[in-house]
mmCIF file of N, CA and C in Angstrom:
data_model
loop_
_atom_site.group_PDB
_atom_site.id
_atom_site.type_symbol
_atom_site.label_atom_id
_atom_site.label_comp_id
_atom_site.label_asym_id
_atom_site.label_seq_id
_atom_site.Cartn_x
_atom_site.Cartn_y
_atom_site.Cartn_z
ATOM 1 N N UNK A 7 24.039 -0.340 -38.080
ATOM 2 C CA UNK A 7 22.737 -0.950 -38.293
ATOM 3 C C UNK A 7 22.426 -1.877 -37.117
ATOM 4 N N UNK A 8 20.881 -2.047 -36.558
ATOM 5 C CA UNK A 8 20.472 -2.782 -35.213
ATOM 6 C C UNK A 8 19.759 -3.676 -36.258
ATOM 7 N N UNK A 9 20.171 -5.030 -35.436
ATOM 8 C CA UNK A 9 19.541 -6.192 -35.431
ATOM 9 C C UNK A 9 19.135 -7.210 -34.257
ATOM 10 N N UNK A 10 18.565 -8.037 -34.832
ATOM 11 C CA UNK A 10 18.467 -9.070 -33.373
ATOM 12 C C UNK A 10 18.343 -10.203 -34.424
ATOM 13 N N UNK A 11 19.312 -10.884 -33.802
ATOM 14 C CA UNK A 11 19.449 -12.419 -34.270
ATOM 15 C C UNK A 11 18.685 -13.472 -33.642
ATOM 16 N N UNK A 12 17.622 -14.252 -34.465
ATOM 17 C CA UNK A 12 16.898 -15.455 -33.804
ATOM 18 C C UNK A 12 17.920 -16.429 -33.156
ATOM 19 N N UNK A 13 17.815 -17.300 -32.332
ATOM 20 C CA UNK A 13 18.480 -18.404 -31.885
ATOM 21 C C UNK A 13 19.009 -19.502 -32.885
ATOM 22 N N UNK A 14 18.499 -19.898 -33.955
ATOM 23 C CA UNK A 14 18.542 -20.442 -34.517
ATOM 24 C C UNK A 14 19.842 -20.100 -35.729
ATOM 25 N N UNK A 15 19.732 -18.770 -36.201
ATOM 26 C CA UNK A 15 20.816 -18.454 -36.967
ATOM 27 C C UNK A 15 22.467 -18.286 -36.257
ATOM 28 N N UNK A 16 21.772 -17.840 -34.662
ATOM 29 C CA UNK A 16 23.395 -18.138 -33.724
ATOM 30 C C UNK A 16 23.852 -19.032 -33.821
ATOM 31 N N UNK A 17 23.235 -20.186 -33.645
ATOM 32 C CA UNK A 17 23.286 -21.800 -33.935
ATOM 33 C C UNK A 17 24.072 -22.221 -34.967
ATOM 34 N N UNK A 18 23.141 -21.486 -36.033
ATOM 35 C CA UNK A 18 23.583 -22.155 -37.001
ATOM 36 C C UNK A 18 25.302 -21.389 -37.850
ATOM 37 N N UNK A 19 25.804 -20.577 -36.818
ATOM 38 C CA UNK A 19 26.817 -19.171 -37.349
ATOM 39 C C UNK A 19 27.824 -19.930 -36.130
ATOM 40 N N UNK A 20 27.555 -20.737 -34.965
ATOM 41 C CA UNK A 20 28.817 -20.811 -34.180
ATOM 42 C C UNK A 20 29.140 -22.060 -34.675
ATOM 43 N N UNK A 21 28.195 -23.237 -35.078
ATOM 44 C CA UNK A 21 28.403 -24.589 -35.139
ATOM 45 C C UNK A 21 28.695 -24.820 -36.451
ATOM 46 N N UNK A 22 28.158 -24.346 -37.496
ATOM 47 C CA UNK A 22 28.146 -24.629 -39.041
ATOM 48 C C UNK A 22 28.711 -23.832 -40.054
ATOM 49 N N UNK A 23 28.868 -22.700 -39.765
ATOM 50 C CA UNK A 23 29.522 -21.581 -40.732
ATOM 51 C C UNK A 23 28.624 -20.654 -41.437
ATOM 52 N N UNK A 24 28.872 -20.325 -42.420
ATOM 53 C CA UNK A 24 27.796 -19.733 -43.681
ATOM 54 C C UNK A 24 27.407 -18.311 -42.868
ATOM 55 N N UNK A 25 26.468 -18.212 -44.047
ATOM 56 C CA UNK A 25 26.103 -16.719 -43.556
ATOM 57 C C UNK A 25 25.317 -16.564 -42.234
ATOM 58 N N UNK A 26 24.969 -16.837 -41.710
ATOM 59 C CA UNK A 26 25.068 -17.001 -40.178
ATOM 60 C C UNK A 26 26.323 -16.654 -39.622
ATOM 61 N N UNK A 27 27.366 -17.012 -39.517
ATOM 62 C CA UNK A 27 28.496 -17.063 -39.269
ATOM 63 C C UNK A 27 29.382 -15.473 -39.458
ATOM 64 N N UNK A 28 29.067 -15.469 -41.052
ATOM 65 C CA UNK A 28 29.229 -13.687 -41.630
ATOM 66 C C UNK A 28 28.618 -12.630 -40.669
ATOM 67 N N UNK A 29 27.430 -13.235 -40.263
ATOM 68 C CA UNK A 29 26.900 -12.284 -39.479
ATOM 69 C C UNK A 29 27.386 -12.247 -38.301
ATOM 70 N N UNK A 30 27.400 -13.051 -37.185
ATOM 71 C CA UNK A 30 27.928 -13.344 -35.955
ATOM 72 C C UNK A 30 29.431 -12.544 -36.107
ATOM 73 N N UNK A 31 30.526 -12.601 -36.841
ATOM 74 C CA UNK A 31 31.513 -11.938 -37.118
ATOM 75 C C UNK A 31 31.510 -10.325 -37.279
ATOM 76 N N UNK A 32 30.258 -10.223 -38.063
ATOM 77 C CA UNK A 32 30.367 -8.613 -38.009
ATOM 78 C C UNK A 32 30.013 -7.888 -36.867
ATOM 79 N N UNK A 33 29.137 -8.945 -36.055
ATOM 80 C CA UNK A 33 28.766 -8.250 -34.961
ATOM 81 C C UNK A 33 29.892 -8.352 -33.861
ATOM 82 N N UNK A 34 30.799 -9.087 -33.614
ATOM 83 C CA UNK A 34 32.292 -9.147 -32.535
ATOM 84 C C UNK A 34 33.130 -8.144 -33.239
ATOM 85 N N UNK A 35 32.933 -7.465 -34.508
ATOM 86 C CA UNK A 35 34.165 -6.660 -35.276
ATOM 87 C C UNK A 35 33.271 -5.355 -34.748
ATOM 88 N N UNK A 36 32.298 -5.435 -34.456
ATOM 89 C CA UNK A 36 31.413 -4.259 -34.177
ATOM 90 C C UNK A 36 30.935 -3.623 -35.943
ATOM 91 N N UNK A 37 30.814 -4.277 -36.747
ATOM 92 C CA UNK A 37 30.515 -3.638 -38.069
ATOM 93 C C UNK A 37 28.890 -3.537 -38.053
ATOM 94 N N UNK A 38 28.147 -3.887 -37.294
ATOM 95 C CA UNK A 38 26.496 -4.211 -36.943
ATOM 96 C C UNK A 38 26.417 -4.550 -35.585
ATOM 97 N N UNK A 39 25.252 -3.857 -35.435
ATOM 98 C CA UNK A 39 24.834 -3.528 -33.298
ATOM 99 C C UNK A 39 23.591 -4.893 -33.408
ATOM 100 N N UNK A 40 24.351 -6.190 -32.662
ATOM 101 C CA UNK A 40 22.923 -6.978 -32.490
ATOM 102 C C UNK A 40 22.602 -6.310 -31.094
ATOM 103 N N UNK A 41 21.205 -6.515 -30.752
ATOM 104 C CA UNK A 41 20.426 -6.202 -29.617
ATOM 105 C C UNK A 41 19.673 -7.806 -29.352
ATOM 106 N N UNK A 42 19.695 -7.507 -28.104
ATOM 107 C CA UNK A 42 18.833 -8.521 -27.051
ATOM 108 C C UNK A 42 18.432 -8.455 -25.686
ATOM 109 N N UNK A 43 17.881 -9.533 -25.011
ATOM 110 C CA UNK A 43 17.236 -9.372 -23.895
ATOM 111 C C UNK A 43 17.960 -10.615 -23.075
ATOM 112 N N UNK A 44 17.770 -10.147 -21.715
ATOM 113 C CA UNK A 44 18.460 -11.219 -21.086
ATOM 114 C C UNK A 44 17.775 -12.572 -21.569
ATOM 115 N N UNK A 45 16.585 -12.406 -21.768
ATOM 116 C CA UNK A 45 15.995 -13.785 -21.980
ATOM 117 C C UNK A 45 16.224 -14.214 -23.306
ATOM 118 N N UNK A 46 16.647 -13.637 -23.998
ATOM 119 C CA UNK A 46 17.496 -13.861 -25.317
ATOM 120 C C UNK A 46 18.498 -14.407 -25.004
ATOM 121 N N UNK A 47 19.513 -14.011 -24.171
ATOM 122 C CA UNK A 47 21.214 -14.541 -24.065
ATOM 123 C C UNK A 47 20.960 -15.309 -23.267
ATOM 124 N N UNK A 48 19.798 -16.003 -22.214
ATOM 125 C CA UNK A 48 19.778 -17.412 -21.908
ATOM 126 C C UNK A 48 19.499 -18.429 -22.490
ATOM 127 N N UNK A 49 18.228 -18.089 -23.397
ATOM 128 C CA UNK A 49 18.392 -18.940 -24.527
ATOM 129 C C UNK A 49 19.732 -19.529 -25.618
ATOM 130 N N UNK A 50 19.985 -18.255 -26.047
ATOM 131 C CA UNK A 50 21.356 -18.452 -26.870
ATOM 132 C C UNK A 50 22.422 -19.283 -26.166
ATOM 133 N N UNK A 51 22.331 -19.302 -24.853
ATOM 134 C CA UNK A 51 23.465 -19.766 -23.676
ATOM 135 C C UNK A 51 22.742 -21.673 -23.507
ATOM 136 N N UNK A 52 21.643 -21.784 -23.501
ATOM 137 C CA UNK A 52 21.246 -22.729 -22.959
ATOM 138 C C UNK A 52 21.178 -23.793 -24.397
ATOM 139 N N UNK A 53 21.021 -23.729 -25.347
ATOM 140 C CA UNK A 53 20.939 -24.256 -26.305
ATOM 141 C C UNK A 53 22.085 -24.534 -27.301
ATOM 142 N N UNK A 54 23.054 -23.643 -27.192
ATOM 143 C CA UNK A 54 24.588 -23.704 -27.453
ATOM 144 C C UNK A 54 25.087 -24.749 -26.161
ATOM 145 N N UNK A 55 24.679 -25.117 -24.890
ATOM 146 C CA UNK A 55 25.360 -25.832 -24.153
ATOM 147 C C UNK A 55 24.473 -27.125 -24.198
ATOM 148 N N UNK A 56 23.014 -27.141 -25.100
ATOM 149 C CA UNK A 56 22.734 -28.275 -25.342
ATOM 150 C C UNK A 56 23.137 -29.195 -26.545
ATOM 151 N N UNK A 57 23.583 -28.230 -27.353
ATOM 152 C CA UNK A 57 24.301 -28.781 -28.556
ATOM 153 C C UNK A 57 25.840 -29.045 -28.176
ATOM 154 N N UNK A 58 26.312 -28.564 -27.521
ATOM 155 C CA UNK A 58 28.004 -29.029 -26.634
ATOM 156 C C UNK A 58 27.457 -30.290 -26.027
ATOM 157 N N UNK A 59 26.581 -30.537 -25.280
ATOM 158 C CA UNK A 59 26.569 -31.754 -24.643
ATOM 159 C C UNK A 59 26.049 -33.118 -25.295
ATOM 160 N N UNK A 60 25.639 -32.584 -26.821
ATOM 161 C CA UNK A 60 25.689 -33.675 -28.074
ATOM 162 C C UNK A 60 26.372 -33.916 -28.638
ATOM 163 N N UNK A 61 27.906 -33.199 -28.332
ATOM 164 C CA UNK A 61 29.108 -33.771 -28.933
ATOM 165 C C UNK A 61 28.999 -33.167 -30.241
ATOM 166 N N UNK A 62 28.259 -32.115 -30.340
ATOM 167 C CA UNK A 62 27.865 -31.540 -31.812
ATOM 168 C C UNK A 62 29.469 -30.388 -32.001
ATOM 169 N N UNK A 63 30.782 -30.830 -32.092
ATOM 170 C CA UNK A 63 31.786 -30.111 -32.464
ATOM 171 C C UNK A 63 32.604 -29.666 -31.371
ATOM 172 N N UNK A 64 34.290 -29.483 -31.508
ATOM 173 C CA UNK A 64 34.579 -29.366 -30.318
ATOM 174 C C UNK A 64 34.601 -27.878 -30.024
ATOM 175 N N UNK A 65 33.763 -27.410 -29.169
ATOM 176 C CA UNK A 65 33.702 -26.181 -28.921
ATOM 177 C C UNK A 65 33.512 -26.397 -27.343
ATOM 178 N N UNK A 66 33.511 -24.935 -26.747
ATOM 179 C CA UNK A 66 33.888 -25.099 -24.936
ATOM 180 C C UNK A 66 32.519 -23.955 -25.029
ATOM 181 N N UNK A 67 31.806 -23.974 -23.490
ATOM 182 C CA UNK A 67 31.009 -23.311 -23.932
ATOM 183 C C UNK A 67 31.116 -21.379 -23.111
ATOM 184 N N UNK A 68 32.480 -21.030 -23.567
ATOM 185 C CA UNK A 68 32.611 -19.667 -24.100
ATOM 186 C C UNK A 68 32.640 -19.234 -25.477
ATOM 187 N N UNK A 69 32.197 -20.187 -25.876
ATOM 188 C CA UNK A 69 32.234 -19.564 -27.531
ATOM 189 C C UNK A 69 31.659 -18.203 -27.777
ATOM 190 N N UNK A 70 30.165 -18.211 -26.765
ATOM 191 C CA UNK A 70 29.595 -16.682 -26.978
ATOM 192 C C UNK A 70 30.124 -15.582 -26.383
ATOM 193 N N UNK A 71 31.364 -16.019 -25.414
ATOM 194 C CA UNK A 71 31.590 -14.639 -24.260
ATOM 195 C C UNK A 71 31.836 -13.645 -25.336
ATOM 196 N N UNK A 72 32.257 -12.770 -26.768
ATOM 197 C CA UNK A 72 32.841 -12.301 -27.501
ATOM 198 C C UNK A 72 31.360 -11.574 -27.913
ATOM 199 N N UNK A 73 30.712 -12.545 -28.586
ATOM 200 C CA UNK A 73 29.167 -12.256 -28.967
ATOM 201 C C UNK A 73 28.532 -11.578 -28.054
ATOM 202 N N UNK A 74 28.417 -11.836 -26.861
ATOM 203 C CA UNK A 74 27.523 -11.209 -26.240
ATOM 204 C C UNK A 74 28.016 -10.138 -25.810
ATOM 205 N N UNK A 75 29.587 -10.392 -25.059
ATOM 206 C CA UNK A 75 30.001 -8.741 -25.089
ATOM 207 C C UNK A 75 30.045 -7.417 -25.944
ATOM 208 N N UNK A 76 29.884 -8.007 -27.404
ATOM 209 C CA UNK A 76 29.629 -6.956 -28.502
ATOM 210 C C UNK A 76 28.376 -6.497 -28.820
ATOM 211 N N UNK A 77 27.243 -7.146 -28.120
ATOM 212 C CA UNK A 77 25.940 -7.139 -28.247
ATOM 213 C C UNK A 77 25.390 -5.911 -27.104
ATOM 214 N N UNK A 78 24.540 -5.588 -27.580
ATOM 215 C CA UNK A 78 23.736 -4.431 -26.900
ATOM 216 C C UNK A 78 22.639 -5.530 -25.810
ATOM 217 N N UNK A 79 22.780 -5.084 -24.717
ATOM 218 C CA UNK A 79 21.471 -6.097 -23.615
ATOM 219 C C UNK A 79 20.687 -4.758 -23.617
ATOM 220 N N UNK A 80 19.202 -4.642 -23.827
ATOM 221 C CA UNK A 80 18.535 -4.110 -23.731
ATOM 222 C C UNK A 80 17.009 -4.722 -22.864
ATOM 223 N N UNK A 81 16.225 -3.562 -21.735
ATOM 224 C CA UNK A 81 15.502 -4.255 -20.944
ATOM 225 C C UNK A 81 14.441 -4.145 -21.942
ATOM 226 N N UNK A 82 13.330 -5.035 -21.992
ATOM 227 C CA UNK A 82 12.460 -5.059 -23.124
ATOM 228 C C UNK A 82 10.904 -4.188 -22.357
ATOM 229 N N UNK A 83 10.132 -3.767 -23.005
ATOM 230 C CA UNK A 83 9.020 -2.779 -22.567
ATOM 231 C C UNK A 83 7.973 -3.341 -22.900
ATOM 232 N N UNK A 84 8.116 -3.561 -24.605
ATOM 233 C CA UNK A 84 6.934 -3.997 -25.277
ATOM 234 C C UNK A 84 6.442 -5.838 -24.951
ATOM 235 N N UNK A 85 5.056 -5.729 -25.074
ATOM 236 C CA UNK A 85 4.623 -7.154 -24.686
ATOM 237 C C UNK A 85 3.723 -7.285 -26.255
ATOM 238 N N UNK A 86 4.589 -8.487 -26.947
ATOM 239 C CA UNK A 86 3.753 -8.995 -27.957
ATOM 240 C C UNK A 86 3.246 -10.358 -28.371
ATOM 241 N N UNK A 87 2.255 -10.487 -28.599
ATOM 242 C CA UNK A 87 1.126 -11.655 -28.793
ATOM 243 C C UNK A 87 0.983 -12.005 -30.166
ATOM 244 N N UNK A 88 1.457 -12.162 -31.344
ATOM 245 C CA UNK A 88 0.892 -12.089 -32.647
ATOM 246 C C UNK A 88 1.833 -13.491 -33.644
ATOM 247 N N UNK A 89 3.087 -13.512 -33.044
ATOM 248 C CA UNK A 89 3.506 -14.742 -33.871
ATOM 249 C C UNK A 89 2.747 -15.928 -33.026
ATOM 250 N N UNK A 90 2.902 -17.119 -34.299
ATOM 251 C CA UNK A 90 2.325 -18.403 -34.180
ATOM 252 C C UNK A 90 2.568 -19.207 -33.393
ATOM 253 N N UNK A 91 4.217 -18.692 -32.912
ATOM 254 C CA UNK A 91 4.734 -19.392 -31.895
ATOM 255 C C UNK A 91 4.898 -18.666 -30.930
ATOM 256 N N UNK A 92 4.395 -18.692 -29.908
ATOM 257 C CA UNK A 92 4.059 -17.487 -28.712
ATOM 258 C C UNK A 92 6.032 -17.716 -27.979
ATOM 259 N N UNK A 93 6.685 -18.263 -28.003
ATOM 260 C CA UNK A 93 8.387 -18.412 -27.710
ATOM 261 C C UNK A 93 8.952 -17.490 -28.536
ATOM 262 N N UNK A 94 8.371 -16.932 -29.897
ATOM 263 C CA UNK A 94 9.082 -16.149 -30.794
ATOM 264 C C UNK A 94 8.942 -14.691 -30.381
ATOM 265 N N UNK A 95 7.816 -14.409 -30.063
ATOM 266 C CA UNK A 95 7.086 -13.006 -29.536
ATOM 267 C C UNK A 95 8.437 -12.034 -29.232
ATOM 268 N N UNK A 96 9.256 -12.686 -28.384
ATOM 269 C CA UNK A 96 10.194 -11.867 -27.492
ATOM 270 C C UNK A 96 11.539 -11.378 -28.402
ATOM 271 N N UNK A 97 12.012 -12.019 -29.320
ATOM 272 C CA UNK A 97 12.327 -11.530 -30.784
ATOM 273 C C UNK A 97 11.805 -9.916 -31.263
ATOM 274 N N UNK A 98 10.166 -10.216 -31.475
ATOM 275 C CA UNK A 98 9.530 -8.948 -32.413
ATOM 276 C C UNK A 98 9.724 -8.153 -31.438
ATOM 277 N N UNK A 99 9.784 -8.320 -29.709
ATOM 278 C CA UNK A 99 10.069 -7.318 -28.323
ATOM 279 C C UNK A 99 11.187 -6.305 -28.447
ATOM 280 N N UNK A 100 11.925 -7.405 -28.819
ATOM 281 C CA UNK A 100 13.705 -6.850 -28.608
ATOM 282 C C UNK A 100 13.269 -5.951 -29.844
ATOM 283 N N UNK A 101 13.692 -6.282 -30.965
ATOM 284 C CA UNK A 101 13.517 -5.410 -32.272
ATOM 285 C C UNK A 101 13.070 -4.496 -32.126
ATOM 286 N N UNK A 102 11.574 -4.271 -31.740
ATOM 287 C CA UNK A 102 10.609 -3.494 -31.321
ATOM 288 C C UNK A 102 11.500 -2.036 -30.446
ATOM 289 N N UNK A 103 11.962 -2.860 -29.055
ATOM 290 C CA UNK A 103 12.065 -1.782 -27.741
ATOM 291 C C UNK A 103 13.604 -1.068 -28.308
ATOM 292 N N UNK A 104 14.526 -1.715 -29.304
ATOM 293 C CA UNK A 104 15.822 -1.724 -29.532
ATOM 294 C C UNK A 104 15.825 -0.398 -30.743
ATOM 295 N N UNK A 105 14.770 -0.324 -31.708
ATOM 296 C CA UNK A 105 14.748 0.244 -32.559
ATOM 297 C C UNK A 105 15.865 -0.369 -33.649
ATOM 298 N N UNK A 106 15.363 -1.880 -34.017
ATOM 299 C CA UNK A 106 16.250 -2.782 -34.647
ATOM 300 C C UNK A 106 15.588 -2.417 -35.927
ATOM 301 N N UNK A 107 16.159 -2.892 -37.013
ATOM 302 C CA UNK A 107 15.727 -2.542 -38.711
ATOM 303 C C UNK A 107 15.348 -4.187 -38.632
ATOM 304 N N UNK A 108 16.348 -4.978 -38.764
ATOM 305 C CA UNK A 108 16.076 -6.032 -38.715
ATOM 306 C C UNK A 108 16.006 -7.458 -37.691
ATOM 307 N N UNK A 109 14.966 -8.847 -38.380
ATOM 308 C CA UNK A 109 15.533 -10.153 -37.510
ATOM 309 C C UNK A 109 15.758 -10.811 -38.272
ATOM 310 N N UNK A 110 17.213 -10.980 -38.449
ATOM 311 C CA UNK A 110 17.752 -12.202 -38.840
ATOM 312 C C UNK A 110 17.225 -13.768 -38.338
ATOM 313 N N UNK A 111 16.051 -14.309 -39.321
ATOM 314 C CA UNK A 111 15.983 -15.699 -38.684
ATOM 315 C C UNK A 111 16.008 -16.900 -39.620
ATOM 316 N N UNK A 112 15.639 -17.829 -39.057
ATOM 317 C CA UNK A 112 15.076 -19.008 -40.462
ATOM 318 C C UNK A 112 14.365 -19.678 -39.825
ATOM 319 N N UNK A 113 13.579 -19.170 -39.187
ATOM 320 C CA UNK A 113 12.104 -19.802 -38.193
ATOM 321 C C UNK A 113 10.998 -19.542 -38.967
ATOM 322 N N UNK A 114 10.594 -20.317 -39.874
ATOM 323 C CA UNK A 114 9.486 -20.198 -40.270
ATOM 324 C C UNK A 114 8.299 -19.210 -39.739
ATOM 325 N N UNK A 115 8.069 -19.858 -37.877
ATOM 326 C CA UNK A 115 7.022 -18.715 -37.365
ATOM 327 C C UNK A 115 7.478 -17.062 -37.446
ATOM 328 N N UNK A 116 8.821 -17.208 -37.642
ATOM 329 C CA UNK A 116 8.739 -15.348 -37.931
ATOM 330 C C UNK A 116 9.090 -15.280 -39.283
ATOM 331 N N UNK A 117 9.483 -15.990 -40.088
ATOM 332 C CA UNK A 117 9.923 -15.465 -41.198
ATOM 333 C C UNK A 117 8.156 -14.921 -42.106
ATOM 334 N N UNK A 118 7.477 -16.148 -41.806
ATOM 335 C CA UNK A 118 5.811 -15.861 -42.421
ATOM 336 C C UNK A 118 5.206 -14.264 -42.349
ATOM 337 N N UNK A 119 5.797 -13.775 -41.305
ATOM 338 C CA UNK A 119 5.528 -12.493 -40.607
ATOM 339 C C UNK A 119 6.109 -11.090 -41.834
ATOM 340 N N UNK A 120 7.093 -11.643 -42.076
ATOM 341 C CA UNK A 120 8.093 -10.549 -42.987
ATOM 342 C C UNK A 120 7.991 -9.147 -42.474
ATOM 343 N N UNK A 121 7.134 -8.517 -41.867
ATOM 344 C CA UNK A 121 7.558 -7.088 -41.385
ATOM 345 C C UNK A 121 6.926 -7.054 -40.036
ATOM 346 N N UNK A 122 7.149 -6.583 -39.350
ATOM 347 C CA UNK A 122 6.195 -6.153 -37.931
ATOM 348 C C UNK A 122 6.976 -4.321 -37.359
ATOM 349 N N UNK A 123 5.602 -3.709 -37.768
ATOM 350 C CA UNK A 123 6.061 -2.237 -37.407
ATOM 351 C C UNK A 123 7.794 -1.607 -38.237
ATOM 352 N N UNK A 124 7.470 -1.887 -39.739
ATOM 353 C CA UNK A 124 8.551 -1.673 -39.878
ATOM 354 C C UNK A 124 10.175 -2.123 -39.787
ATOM 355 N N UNK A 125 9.851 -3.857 -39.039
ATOM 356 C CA UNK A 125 11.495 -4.393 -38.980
ATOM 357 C C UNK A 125 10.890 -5.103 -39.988
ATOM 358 N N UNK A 126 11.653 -5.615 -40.968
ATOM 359 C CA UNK A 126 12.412 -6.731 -41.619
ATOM 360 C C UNK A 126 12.341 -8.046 -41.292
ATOM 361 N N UNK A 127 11.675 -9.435 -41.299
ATOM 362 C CA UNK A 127 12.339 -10.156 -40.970
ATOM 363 C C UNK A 127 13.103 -10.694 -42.462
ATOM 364 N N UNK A 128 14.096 -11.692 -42.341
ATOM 365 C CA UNK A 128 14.461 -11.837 -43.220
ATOM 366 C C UNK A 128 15.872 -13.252 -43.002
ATOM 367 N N UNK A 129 15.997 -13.878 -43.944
ATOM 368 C CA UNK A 129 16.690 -14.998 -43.654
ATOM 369 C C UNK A 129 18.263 -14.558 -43.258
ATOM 370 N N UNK A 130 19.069 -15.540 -43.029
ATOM 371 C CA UNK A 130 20.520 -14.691 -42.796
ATOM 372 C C UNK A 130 21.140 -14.658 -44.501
ATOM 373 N N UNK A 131 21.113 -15.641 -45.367
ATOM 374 C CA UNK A 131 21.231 -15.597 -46.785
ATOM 375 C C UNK A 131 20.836 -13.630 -46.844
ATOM 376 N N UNK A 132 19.750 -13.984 -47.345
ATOM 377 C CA UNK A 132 19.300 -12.686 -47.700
ATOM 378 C C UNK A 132 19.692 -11.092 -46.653
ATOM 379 N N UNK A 133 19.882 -10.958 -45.702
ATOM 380 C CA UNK A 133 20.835 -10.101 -45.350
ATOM 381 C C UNK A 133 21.961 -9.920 -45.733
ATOM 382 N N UNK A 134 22.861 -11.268 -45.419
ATOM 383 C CA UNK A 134 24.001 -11.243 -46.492
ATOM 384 C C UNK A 134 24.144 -10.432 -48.074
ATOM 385 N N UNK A 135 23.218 -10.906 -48.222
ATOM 386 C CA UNK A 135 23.541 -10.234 -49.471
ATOM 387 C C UNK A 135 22.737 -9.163 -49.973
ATOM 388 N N UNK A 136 21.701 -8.588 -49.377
ATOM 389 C CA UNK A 136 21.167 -7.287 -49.239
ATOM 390 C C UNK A 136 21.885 -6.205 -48.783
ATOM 391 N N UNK A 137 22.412 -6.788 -47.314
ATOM 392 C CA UNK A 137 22.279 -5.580 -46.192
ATOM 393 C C UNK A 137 23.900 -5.406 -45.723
ATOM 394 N N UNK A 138 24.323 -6.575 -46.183
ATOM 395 C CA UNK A 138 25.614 -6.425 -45.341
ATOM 396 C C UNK A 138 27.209 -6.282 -45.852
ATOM 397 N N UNK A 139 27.830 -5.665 -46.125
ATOM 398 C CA UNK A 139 28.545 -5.389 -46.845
ATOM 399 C C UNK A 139 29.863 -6.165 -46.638
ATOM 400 N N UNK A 140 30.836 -6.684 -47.230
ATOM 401 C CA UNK A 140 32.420 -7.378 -46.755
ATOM 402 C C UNK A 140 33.497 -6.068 -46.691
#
């Protein structure tokens, strides 16, 4: 199964645990294909090293080398305009160009959205326990 994980649920899966976390795991076991864009894994990179430099847990910042190597980088095609938060757009891209089912987020501006062309958005809770099997 293809997904793309918002920034926010990476966040909240390297630093805090929970189903976030469930997920981030299945994707290094290879049990689920996340997809992204380079401008995805700078984000994910830049914001994981802004939360390291808040002393937010002792982590080094390879925590993602594992994550991202299990992750699909895909170049993105589609150009979209329609979430509230024009920073989110590149999310519904990846999904979109990846042929993802779902986005795992808890961003309000995409969760409001709940489908675009057929993906899913959907919280990481609720994947958990929909979509993803132990």
């Amino acid at each position: 199964m293809r997904i793309v994980i918002d920034t926010n649920v990476l966040i909240s899966g390297v630093f805090f645990g929970g189903f976030p976390r469930k997920i981030l795991s299945s994707v290094v076991s290879r049990k689920l294909t996340a997809c992204a864009t380079a401008k995805i894994v700078n984000e994910y990179e830049e914001i994981v090293q802004e939360m390291i430099d808040r002393k937010q847990g002792h982590i080094n910042s390879n925590i993602l080398t594992p994550l991202i190597k299990a992750m699909e980088i895909i170049e993105p095609i589609t150009h979209v305009e329609i979430c509230r938060d024009p920073d989110d757009n590149k999310f519904l891209e990846c999904a979109k160009d990846s042929h993802a089912l779902y986005i795992v987020s808890g961003d309000k501006d995409l969760l409001v959205i709940g489908e675009y062309e057929n993906i899913q958005i959907v919280t990481a809770k609720d994947f958990c326990e929909n979509y993803l099997s132990d």
